[in-house]
Each structure stands twice: as C-alpha cells, then as structure tokens.
CSV table of N, CA and C in Angstrom, one decimal:
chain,number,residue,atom,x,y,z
K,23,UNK,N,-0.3,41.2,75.1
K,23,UNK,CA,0.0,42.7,74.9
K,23,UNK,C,0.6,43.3,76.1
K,24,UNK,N,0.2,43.0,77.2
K,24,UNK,CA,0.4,43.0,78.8
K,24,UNK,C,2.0,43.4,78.7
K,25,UNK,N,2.8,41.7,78.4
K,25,UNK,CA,4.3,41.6,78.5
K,25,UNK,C,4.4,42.3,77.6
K,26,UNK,N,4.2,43.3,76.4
K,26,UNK,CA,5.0,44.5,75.6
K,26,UNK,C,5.1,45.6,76.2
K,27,UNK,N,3.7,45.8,77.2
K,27,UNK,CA,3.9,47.4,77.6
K,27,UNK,C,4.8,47.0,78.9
K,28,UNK,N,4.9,46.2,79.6
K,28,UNK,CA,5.6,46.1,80.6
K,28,UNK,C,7.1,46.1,80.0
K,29,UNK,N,7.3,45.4,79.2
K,29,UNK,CA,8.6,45.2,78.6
K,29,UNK,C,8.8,47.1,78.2
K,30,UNK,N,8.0,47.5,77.4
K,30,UNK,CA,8.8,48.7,76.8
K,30,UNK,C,8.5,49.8,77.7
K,31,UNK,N,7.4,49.5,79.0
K,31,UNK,CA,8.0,50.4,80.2
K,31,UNK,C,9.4,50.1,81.0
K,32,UNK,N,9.9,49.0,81.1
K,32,UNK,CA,11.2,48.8,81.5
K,32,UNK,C,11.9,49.7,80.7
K,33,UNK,N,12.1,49.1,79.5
K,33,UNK,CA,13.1,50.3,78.6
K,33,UNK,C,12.5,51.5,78.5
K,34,UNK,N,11.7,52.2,78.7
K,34,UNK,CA,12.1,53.9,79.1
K,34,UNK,C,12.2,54.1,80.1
K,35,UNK,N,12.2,53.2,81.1
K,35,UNK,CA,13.0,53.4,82.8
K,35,UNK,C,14.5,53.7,82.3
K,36,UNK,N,15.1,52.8,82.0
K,36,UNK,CA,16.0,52.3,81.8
K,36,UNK,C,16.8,53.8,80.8
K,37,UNK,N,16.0,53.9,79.6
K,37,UNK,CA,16.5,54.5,78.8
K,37,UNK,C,16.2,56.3,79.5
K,38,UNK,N,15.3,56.9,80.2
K,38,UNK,CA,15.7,57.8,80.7
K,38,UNK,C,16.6,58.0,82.1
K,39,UNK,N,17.1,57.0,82.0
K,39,UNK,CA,17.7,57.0,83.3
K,39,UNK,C,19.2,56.8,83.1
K,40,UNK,N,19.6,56.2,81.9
K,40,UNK,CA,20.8,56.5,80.8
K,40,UNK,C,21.0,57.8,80.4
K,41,UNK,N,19.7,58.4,80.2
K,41,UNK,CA,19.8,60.1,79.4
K,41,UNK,C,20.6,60.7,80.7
K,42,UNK,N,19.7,61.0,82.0
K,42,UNK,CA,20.3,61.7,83.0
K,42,UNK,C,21.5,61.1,83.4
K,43,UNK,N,21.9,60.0,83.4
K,43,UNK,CA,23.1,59.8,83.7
K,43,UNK,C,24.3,60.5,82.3
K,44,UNK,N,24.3,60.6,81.4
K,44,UNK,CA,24.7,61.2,80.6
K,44,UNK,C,25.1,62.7,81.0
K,45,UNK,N,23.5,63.4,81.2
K,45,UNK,CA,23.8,64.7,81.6
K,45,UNK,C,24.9,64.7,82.6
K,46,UNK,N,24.6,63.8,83.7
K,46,UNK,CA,25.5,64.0,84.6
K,46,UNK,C,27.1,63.9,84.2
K,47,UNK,N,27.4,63.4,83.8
K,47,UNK,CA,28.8,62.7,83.2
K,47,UNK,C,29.4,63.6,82.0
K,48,UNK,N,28.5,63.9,81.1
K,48,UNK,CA,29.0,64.9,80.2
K,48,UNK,C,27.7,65.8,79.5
K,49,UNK,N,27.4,67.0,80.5
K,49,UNK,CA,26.3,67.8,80.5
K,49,UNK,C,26.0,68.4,78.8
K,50,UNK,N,27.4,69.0,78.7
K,50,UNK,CA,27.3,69.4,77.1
K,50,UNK,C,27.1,68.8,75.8
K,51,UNK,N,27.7,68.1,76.1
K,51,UNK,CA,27.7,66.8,75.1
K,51,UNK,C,26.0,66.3,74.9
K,52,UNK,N,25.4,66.1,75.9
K,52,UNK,CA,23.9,65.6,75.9
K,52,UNK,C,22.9,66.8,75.1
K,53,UNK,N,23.4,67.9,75.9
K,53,UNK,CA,22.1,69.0,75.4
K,53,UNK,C,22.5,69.7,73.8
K,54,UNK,N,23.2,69.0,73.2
K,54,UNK,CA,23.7,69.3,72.0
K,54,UNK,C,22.9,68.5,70.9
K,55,UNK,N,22.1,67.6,71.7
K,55,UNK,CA,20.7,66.7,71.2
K,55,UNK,C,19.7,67.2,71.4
K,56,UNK,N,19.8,68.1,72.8
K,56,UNK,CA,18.7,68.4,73.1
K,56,UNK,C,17.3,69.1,71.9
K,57,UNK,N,18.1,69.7,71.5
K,57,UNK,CA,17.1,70.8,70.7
K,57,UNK,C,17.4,72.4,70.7
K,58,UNK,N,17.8,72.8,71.7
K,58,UNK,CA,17.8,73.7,71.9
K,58,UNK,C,19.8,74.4,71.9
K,59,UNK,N,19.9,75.6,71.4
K,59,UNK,CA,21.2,75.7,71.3
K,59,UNK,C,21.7,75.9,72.9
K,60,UNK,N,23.2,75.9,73.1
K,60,UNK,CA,23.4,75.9,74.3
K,60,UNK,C,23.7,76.8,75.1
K,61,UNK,N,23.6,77.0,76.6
K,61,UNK,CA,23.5,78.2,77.2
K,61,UNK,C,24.8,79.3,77.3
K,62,UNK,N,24.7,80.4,77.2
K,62,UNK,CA,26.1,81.2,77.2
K,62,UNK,C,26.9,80.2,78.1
K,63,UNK,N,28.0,80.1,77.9
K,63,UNK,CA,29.2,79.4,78.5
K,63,UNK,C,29.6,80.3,79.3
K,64,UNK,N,29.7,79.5,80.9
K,64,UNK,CA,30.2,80.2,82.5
K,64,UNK,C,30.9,78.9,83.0
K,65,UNK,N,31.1,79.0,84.3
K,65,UNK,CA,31.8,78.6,85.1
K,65,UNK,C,30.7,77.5,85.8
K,66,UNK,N,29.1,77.8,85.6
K,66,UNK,CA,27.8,77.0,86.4
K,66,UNK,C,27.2,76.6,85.5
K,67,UNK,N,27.5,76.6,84.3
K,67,UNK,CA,26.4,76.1,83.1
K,67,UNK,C,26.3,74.2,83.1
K,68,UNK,N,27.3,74.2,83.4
K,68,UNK,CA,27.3,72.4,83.7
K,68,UNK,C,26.6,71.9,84.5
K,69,UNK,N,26.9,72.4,86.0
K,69,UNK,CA,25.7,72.1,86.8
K,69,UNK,C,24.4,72.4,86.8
K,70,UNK,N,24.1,73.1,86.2
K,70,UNK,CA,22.5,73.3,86.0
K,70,UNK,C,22.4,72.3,84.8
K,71,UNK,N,23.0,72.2,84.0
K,71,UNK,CA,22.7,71.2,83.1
K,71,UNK,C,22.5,69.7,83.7
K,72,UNK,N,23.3,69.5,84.8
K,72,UNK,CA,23.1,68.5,85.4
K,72,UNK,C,22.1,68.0,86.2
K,73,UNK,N,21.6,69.1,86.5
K,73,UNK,CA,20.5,69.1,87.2
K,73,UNK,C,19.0,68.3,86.3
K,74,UNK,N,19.1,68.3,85.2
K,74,UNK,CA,18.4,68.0,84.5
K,74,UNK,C,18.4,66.1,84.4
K,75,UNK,N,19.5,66.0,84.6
K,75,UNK,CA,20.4,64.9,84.7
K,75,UNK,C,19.7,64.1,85.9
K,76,UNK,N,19.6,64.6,87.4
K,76,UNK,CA,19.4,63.8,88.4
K,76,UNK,C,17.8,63.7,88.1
K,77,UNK,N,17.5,64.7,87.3
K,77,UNK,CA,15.8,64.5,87.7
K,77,UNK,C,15.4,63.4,86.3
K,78,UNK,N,16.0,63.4,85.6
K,78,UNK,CA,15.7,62.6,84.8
K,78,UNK,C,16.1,60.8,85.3
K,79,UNK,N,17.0,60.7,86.2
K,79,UNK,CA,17.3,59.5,86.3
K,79,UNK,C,16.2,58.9,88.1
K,80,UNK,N,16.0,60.1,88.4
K,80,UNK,CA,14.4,59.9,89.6
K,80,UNK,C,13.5,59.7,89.2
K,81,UNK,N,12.9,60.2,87.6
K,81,UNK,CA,12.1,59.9,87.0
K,81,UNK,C,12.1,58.2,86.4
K,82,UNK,N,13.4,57.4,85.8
K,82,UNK,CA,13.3,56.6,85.8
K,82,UNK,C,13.2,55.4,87.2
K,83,UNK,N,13.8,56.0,88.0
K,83,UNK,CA,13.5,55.3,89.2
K,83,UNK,C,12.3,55.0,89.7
K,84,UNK,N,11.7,55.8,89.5
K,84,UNK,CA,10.4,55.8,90.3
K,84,UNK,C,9.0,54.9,89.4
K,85,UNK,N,9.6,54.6,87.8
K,85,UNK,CA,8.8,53.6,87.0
K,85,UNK,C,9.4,52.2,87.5
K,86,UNK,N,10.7,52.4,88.0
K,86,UNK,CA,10.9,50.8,87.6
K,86,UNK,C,10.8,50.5,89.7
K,87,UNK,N,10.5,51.1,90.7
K,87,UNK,CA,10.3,51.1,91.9
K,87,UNK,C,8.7,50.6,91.9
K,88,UNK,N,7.6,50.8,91.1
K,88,UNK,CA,6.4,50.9,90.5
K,88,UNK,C,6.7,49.7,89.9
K,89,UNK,N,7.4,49.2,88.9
K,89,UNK,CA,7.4,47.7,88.2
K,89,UNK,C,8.2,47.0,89.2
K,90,UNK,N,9.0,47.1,89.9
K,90,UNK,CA,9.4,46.2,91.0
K,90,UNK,C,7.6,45.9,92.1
K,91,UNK,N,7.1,46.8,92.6
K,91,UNK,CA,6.4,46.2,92.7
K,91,UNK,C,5.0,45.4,92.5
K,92,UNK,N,5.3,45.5,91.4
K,92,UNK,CA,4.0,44.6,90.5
K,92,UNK,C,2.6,45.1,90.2
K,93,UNK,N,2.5,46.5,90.7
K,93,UNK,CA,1.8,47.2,90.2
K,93,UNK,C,1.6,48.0,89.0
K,94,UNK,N,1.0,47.1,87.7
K,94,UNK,CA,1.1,47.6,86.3
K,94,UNK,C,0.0,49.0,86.0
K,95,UNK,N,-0.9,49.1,86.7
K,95,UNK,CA,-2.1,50.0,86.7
K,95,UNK,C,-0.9,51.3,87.5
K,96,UNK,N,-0.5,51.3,88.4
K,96,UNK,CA,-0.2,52.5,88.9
K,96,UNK,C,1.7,53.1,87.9
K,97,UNK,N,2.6,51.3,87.1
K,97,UNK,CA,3.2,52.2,86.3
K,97,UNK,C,2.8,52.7,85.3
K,98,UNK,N,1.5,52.6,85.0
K,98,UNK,CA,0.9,53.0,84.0
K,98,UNK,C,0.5,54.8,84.4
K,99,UNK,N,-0.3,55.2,85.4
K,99,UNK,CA,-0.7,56.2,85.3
K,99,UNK,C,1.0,57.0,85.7
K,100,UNK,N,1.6,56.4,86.3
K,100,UNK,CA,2.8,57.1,86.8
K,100,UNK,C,3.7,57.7,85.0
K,101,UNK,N,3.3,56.4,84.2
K,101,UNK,CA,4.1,56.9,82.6
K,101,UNK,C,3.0,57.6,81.8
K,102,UNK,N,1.7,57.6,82.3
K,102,UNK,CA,1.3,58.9,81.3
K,102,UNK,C,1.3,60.0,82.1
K,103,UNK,N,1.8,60.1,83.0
K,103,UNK,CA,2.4,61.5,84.2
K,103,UNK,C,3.5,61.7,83.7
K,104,UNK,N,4.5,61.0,83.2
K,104,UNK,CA,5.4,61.4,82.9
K,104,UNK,C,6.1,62.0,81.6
K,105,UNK,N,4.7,61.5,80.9
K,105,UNK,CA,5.1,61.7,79.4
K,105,UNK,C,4.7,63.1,79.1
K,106,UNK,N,4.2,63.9,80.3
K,106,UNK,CA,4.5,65.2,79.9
K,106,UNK,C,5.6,65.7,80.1
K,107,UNK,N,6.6,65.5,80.7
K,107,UNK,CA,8.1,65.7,80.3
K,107,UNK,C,8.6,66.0,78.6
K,108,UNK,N,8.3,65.0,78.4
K,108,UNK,CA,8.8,65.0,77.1
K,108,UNK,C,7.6,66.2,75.8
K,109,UNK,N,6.5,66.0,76.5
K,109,UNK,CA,5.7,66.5,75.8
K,109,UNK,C,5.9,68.3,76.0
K,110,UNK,N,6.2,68.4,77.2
K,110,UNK,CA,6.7,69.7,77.5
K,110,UNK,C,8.1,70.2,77.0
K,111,UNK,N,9.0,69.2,77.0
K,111,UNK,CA,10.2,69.5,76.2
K,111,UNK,C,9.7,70.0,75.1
K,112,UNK,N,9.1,69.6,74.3
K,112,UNK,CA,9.2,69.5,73.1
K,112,UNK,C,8.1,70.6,72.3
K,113,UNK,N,7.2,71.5,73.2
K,113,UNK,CA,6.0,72.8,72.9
K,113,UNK,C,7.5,73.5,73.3
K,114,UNK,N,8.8,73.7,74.3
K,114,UNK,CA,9.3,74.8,74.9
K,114,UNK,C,10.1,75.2,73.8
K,115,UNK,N,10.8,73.7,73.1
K,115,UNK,CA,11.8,73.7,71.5
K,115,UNK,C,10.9,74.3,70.6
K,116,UNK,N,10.1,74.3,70.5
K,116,UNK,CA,9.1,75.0,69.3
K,116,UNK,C,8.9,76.6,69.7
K,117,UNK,N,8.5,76.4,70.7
K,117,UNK,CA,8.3,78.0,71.5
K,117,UNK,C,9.3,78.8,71.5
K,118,UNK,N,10.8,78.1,70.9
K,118,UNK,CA,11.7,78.6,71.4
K,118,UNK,C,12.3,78.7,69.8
K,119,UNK,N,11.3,78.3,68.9
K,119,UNK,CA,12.3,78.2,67.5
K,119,UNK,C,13.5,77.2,67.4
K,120,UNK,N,13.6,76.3,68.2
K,120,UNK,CA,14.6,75.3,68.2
K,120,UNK,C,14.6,74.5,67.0
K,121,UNK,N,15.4,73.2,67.6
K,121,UNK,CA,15.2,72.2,66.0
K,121,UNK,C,13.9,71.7,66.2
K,122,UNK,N,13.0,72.0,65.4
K,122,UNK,CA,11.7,71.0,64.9
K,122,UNK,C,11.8,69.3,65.0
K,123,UNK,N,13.3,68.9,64.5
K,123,UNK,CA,13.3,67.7,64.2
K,123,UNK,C,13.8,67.3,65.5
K,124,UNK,N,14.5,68.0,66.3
K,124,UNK,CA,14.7,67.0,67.6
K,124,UNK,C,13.1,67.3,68.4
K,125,UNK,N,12.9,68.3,68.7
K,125,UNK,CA,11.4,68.5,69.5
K,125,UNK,C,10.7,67.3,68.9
K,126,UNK,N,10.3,67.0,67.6
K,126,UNK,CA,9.1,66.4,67.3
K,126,UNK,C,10.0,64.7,67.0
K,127,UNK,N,11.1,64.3,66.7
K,127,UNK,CA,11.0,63.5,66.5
K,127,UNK,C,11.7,62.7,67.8
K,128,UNK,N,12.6,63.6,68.6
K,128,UNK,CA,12.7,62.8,69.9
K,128,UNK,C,12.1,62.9,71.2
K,129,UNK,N,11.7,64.3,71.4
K,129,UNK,CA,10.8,64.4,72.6
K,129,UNK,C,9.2,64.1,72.4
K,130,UNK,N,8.7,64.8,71.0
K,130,UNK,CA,7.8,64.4,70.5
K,130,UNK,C,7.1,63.1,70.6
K,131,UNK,N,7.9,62.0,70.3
K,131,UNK,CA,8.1,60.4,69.3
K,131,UNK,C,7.9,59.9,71.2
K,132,UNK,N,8.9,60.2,72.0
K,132,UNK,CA,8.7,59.6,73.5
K,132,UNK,C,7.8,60.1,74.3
K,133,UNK,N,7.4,61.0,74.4
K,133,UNK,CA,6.1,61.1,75.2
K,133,UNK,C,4.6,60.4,74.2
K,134,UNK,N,4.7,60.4,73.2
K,134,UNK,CA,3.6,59.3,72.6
K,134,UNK,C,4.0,58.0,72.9
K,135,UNK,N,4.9,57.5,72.8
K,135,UNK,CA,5.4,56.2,73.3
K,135,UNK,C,5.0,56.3,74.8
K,136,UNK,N,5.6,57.1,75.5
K,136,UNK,CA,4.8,56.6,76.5
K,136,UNK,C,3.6,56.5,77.1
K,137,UNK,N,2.3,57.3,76.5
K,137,UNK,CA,1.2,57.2,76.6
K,137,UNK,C,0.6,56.0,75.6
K,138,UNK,N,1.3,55.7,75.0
K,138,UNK,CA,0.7,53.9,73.9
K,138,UNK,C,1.7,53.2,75.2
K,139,UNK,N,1.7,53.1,75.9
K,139,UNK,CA,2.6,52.2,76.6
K,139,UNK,C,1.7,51.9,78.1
K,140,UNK,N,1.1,53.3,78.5
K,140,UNK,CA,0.3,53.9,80.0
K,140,UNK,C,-0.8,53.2,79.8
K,141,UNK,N,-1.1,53.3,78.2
K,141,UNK,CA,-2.8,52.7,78.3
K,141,UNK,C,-3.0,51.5,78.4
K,142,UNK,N,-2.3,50.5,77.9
K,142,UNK,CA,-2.6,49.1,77.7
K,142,UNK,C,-2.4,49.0,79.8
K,143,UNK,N,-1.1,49.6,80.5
K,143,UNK,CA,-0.9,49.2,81.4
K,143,UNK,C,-1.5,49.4,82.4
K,144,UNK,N,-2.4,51.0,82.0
K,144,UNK,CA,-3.7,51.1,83.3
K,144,UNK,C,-5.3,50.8,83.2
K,145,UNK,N,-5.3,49.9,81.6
K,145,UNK,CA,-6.8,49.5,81.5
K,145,UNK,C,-6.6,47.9,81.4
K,146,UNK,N,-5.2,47.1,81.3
K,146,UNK,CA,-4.8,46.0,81.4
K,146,UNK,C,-4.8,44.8,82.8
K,147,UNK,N,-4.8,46.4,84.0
K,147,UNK,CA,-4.3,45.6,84.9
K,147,UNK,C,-5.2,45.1,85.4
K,148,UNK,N,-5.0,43.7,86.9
K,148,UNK,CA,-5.9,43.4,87.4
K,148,UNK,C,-6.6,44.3,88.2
C-alpha cells in the first residue's frame, strides 16, 4: 500500500507543478477551469494570475524534494498541509457562487486525494 501512496504522491507533485506551469505559460486559459469567472481584463491581470502559477509549482517542489529524500512520514504531513490549498480553493468558489462542479469536483476531489494519500504515508513510515 506504501508503493501507491508514494506513487500517487509523485503524481500530485508532478501534476501540480504542471498546473502552475500552465498558469505561467498561459494564465487565462488555466483560470477558465479554475471555477471562478475571470478578473476584469487590464494590462496586470496575467501576472497576478501567474503568480498563482509559481506558487503552485513550489508547492510541488517541495513534495518531490521530501520524496527525493526518502522521507515518507514527513511527505506525508507536508501533503496533508497542502491539501488545504485545494480545500481552500474550493469553500472561496462556493463562497463566491462559482461553479459548484469545478470547486467540488476538482479542487474538492484533490485535496481528499491528498489527505487518502498523507495518511497511509505518515502512519506507514518507518
């Protein structure tokens, strides 16, 4: 069970670290999934969107810096720390009247994945 949570904490390193690279690359295009409709159009709205972008790809760094080294107990508490991200995304899209279906089925859906992912890896380890 060990090698699943480890395996599927790689892929949400990986896979939020894709997201923010996205943001970075094409800001609008991403938050058009996000949930939330998009911000009046300026001249700065891209770079604040990107911003979302760097921190989301530090976030994955810092899981897979943690599974580099071989410490499964501390990527574990580090991914149920982090699955308030997503958990917080996804009360701000509701708070905000957004889409229901992206809040709950994609920010929603990953921050429980990552806490079914934290637990095996911080009550697993040696």
């Amino acid at each position: 069970m060990l090698w699943f949570a480890n395996g599927a904490g790689l892929l949400l390193a990986l896979a939020i670290i894709a997201i923010g690279t996205g943001y970075i690359a094409s800001p609008a295009t991403m938050m058009r999934s996000f949930g939330l409709p998009l911000p009046d159009d300026g001249p700065n709205v891209a770079w604040w969107l990107r911003l979302k972008g760097v921190r989301d790809i530090v976030a994955g760094l810092l899981v897979l810096a943690f599974m580099m080294w071989g410490a499964e107990r501390e990527v574990g508490i580090v991914l149920l720390i982090e699955a308030m991200i997503p958990a917080g995304d996804m009360l701000l899209i509701l708070a905000a009247k957004g889409s229901s279906k992206s809040a709950l089925g994609i920010h929603g859906l990953t921050a429980v994945v990552m806490v079914l992912v934290a637990i095996p890896m911080m009550i697993g380890a040696d």
